[in-house]
PDB file of C-alpha atoms and ligand atoms in Angstrom:
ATOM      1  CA  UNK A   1     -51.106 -16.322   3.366  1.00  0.00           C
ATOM      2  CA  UNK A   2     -51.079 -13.243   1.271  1.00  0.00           C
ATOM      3  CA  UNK A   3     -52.328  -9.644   2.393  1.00  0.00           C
ATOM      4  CA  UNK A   4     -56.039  -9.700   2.963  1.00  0.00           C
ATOM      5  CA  UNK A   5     -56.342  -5.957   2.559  1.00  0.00           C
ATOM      6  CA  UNK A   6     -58.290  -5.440  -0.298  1.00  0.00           C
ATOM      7  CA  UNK A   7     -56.769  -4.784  -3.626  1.00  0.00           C
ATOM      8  CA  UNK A   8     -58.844  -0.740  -3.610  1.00  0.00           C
ATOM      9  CA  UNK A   9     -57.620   0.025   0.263  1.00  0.00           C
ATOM     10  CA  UNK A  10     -53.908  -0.744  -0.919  1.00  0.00           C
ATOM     11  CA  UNK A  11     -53.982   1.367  -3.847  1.00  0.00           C
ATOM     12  CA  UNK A  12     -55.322   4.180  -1.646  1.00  0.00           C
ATOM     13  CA  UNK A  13     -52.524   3.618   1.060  1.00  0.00           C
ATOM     14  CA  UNK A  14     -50.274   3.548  -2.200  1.00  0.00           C
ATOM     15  CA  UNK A  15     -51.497   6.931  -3.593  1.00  0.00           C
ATOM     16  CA  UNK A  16     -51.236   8.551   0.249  1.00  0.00           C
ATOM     17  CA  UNK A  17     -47.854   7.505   0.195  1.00  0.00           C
ATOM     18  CA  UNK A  18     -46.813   8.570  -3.341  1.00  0.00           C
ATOM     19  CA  UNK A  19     -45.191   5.290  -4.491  1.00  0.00           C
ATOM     20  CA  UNK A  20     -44.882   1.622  -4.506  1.00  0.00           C
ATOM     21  CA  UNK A  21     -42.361   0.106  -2.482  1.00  0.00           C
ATOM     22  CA  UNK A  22     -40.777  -2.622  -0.175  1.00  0.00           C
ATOM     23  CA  UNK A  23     -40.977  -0.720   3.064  1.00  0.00           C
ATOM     24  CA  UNK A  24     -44.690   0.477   2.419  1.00  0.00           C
ATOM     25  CA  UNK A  25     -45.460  -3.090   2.235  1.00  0.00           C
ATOM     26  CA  UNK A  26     -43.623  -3.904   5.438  1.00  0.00           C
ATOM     27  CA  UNK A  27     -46.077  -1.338   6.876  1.00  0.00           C
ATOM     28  CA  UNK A  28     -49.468  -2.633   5.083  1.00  0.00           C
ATOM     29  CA  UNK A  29     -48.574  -6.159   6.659  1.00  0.00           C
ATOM     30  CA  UNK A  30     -47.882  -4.993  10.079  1.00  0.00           C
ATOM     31  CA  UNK A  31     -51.168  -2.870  10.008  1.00  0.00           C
ATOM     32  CA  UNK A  32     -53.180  -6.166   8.688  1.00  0.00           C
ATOM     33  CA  UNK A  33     -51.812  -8.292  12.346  1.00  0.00           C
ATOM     34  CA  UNK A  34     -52.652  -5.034  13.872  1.00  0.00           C
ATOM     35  CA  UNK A  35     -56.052  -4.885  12.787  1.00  0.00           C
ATOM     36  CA  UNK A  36     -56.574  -8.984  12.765  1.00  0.00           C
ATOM     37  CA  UNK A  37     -55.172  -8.991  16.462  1.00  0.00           C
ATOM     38  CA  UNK A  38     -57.016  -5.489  18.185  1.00  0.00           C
ATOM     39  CA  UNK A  39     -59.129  -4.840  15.901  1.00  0.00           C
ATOM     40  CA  UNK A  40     -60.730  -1.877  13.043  1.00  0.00           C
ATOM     41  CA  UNK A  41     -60.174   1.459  14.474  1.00  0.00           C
ATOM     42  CA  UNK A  42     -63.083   3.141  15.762  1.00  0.00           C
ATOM     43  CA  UNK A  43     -64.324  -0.156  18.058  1.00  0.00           C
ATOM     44  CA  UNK A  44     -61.131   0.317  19.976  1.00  0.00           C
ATOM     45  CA  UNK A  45     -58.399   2.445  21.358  1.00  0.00           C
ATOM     46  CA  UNK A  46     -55.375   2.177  19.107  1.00  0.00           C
ATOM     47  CA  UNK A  47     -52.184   3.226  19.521  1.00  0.00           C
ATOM     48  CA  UNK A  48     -48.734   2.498  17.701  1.00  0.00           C
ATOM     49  CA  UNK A  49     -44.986   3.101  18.400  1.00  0.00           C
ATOM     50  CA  UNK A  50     -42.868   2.931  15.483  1.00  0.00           C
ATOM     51  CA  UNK A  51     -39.397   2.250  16.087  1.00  0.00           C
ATOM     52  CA  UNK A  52     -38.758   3.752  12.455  1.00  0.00           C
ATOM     53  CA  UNK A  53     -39.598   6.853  10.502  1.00  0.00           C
ATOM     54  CA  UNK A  54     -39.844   5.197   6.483  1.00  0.00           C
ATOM     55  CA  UNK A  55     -42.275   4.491   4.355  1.00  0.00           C
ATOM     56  CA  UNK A  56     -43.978   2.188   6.358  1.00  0.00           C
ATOM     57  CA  UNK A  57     -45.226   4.490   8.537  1.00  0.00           C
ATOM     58  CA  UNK A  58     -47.185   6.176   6.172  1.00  0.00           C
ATOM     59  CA  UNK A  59     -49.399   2.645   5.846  1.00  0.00           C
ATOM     60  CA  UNK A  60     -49.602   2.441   9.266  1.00  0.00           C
ATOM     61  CA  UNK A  61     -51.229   6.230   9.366  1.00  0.00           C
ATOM     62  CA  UNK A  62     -53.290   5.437   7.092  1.00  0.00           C
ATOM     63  CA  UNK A  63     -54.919   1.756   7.480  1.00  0.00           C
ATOM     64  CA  UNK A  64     -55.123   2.146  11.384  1.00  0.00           C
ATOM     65  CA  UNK A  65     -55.698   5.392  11.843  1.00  0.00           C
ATOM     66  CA  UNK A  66     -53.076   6.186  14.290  1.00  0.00           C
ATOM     67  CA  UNK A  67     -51.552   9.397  13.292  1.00  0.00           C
ATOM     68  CA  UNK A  68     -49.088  11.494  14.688  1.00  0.00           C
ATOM     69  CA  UNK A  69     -51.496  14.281  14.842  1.00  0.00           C
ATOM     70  CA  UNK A  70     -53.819  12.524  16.757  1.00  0.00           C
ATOM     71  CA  UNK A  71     -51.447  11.460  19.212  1.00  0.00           C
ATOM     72  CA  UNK A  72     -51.661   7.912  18.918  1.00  0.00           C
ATOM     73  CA  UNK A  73     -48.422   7.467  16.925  1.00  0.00           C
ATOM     74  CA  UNK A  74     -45.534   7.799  18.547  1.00  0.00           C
ATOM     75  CA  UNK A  75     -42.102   7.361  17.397  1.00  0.00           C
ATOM     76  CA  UNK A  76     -38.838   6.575  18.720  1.00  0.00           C
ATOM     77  CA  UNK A  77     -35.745   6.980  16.533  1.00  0.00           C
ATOM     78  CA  UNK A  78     -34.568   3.594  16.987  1.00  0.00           C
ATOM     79  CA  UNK A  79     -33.876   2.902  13.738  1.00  0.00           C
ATOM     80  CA  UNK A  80     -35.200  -0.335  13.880  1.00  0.00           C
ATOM     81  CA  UNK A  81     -38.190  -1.728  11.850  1.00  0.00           C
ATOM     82  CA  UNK A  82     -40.293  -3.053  14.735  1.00  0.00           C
ATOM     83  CA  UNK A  83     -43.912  -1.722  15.678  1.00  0.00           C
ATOM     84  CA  UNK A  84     -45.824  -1.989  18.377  1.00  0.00           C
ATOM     85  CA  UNK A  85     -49.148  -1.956  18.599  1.00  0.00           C
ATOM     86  CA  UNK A  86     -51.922  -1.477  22.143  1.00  0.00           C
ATOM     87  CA  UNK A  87     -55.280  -1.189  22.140  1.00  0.00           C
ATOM     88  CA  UNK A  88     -55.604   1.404  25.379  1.00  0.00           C
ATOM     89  CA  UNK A  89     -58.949   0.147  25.950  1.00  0.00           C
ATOM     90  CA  UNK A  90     -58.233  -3.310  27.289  1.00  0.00           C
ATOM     91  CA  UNK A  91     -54.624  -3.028  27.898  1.00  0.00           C
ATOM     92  CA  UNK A  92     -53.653  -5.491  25.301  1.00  0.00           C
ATOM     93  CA  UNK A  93     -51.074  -4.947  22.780  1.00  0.00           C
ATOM     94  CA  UNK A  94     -47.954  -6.689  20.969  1.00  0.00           C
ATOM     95  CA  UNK A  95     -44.764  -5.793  19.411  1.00  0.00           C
ATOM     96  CA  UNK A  96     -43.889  -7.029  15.843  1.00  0.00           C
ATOM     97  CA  UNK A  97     -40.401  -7.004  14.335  1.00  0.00           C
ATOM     98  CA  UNK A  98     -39.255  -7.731  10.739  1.00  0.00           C
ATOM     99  CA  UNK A  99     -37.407 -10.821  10.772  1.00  0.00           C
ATOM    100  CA  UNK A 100     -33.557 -10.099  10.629  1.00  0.00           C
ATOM    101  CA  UNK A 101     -32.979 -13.176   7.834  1.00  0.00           C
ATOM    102  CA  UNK A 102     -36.364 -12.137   5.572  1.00  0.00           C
ATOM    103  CA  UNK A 103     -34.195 -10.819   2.263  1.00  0.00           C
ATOM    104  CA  UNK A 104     -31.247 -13.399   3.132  1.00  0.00           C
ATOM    105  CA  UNK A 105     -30.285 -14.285  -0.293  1.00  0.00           C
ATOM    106  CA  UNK A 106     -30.683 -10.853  -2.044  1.00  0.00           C
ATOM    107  CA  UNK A 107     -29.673  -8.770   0.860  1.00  0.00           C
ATOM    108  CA  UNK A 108     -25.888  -8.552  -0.530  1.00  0.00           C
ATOM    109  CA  UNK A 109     -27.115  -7.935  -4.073  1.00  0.00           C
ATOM    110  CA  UNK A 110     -29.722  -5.111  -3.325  1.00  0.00           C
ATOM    111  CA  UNK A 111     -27.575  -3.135  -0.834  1.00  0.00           C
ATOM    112  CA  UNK A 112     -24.523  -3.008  -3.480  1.00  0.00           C
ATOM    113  CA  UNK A 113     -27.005  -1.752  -6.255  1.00  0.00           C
ATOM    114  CA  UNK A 114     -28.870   0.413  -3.442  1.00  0.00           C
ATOM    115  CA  UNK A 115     -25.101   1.583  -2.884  1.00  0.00           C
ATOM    116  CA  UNK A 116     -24.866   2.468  -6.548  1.00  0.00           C
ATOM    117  CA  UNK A 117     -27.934   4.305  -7.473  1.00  0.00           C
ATOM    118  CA  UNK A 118     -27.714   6.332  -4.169  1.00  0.00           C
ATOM    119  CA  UNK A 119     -24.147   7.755  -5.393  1.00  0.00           C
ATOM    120  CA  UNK A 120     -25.252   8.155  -8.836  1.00  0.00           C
ATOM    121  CA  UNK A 121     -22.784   5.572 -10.408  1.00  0.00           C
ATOM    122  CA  UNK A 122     -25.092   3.296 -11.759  1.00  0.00           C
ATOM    123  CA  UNK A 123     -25.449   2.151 -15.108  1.00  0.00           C
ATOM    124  CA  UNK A 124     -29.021   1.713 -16.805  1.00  0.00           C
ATOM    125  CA  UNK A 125     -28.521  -1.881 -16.964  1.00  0.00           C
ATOM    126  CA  UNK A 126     -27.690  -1.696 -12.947  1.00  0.00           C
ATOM    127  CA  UNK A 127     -30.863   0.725 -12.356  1.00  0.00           C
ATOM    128  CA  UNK A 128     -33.278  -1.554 -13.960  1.00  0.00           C
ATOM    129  CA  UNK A 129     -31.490  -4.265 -12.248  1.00  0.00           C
ATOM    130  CA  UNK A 130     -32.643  -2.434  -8.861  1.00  0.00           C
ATOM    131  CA  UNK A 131     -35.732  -1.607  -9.724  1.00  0.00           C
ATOM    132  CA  UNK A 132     -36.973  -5.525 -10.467  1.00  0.00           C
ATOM    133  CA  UNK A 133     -35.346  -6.316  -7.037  1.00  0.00           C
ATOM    134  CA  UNK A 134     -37.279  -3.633  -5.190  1.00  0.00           C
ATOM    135  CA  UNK A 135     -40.131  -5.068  -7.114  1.00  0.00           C
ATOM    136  CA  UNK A 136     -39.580  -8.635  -6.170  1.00  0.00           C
ATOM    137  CA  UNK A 137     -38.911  -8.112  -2.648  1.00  0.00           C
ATOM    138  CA  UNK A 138     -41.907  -6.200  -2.561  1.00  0.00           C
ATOM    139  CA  UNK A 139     -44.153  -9.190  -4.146  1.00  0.00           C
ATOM    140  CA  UNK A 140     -42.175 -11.217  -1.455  1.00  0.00           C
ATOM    141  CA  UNK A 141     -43.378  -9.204   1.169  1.00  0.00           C
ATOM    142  CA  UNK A 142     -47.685  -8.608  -0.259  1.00  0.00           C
ATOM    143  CA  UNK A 143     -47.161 -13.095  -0.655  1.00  0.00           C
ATOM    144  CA  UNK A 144     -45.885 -13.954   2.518  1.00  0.00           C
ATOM    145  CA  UNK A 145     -47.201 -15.115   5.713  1.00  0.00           C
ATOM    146  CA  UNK A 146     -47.424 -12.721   8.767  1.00  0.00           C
ATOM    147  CA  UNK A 147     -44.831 -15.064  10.953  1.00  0.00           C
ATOM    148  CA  UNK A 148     -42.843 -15.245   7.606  1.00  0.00           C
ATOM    149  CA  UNK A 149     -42.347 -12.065   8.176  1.00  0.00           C
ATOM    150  CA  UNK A 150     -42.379 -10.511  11.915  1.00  0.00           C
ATOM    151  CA  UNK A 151     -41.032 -12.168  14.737  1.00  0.00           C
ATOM    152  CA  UNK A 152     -44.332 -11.237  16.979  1.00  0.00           C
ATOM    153  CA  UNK A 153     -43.804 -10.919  20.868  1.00  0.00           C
ATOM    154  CA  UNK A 154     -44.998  -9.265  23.802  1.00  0.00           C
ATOM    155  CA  UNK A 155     -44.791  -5.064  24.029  1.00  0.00           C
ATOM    156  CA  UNK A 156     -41.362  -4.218  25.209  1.00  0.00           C
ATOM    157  CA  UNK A 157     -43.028  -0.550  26.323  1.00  0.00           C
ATOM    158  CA  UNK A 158     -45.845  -0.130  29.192  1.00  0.00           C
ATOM    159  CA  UNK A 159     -49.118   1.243  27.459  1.00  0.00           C
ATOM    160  CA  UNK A 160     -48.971   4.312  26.233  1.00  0.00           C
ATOM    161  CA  UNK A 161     -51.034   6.956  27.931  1.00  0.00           C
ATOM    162  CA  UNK A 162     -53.181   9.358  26.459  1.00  0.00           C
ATOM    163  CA  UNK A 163     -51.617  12.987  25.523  1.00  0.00           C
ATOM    164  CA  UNK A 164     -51.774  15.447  28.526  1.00  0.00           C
ATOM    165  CA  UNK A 165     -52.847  19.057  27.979  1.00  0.00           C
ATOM    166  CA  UNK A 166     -50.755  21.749  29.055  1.00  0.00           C
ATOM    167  CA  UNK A 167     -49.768  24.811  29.376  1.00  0.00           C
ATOM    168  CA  UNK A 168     -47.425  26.982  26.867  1.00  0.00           C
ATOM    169  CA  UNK A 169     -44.045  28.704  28.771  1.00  0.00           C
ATOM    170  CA  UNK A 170     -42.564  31.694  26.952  1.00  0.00           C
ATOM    171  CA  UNK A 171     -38.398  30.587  26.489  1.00  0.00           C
ATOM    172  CA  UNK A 172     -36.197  33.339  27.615  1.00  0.00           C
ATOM    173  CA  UNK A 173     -33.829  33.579  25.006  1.00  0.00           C
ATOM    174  CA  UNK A 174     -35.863  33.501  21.804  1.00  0.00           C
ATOM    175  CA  UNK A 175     -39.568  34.254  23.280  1.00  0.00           C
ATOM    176  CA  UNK A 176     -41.306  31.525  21.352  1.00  0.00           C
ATOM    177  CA  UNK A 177     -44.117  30.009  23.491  1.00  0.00           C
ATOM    178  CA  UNK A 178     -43.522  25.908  23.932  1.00  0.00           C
ATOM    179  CA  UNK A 179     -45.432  23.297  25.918  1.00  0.00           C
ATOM    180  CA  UNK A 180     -44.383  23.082  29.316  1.00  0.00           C
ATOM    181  CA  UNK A 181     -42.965  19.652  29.204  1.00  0.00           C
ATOM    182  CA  UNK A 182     -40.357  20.612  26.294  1.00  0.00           C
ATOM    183  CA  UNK A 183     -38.803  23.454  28.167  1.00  0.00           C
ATOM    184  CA  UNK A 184     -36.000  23.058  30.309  1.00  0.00           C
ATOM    185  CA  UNK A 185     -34.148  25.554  33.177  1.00  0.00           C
ATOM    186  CA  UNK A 186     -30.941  26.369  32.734  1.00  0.00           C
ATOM    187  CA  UNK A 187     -29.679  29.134  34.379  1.00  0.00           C
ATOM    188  CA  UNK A 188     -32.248  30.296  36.411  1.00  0.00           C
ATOM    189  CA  UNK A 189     -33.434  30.484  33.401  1.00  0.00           C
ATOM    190  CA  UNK A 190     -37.002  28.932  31.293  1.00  0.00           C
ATOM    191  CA  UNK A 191     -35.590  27.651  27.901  1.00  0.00           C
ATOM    192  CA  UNK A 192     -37.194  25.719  24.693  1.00  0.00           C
ATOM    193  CA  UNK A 193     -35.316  23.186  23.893  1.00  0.00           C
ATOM    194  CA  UNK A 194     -33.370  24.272  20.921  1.00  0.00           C
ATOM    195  CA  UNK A 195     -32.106  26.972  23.031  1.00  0.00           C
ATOM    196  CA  UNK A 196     -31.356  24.932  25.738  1.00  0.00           C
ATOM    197  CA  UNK A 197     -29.334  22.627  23.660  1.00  0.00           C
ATOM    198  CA  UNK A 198     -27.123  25.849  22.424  1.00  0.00           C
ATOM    199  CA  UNK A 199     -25.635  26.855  25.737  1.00  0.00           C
ATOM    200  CA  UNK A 200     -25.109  23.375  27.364  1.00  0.00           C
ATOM    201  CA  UNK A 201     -22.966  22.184  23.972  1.00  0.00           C
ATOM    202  CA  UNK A 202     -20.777  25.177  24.913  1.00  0.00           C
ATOM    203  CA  UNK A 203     -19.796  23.837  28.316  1.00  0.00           C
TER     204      UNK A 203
HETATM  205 ZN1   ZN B   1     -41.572   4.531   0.121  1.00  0.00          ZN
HETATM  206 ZN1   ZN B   2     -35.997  29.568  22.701  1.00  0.00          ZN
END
């Protein structure tokens, strides 16, 4: 079944983004089994971990509302393109991972011209050549179904709670206020975190 978002909100997530491309629509998809499975934002309590910082992200943000300034985004630098998604509410929630086989028959073909036009060696011929396979794997993903395309399972991470306030602590070394749970001691010392990390690589 292809994406039921309509036609308007995907140009919109399109033009918050900046451009077109496959990984947006990896994120438009995941956002439409969020939505279908927990619900629009606003009836509920979403929240998201992204196991990725790319592009699709940025649809995520902005078709379910859960933003990193708000809190209710939270990454972790896995590096892996799986998302998980809770409504806090009701203590539901799933996890959702691109399917490791989905571009199995281009996969060698667009990482060797990937390879290319990221070191500049490219010819146009080879550029264009790129371009029409982003495009196609991009159609690919906007076409297919959702268990085409995510292996969808239970969360892997307890339920996310809600962002504690508190308190600033002035770091010792640089005097820059940070929140309490980002400092460290060291020393007999308070520390932020990027000093902290300065002394204990020197030991
Ligand atoms: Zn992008
Ligand atoms: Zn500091």
């Amino acid at each position: 079944m292809p994406c039921s978002i309509s036609k308007e909100l995907i140009e919109k997530t399109i033009a918050f983004h900046g451009h077109s491309c496959p990984g947006l629509a990896i994120g438009i998809r995941v956002s439409e089994i969020a939505l279908q499975k927990l619900g629009q934002s606003g009836t509920n309590d979403l929240v998201a971990i992204v196991e990725t910082d790319m592009s699709g992200v940025d649809a995520i943000q902005f078709l379910t509302g859960c933003t990193f300034g708000k809190g209710n985004l939270i990454h972790k630098d896995y590096g892996k393109m799986a998302f998980s998604f809770y409504d806090r509410s009701q203590s539901v929630g799933f996890r959702a991972l691109l399917r490791p086989n989905i571009l199995s028959g281009v996969a060698p073909e667009l990482h060797a011209l990937r390879k290319k036009v990221a070191d500049g060696v490219a010819n146009e011929g080879e550029r264009l050549q790129y371009e029409d396979l982003m495009k196609s794997v991009q159609e690919r993903y906007m076409n297919a179904d959702p268990e085409e395309m995510f292996i969808t399972m239970k969360p892997i991470f307890p339920v996310p709670r809600p962002a504690r306030i508190l308190q600033s602590l002035r770091c010792e070394t640089c005097g820059e206020m940070s929140m309490e749970s980002r400092t460290r001691r060291f020393d007999g010392k308070t520390l932020c975190l990027p000093c902290f990390e300065k002394p204990e690589q020197e030991i």
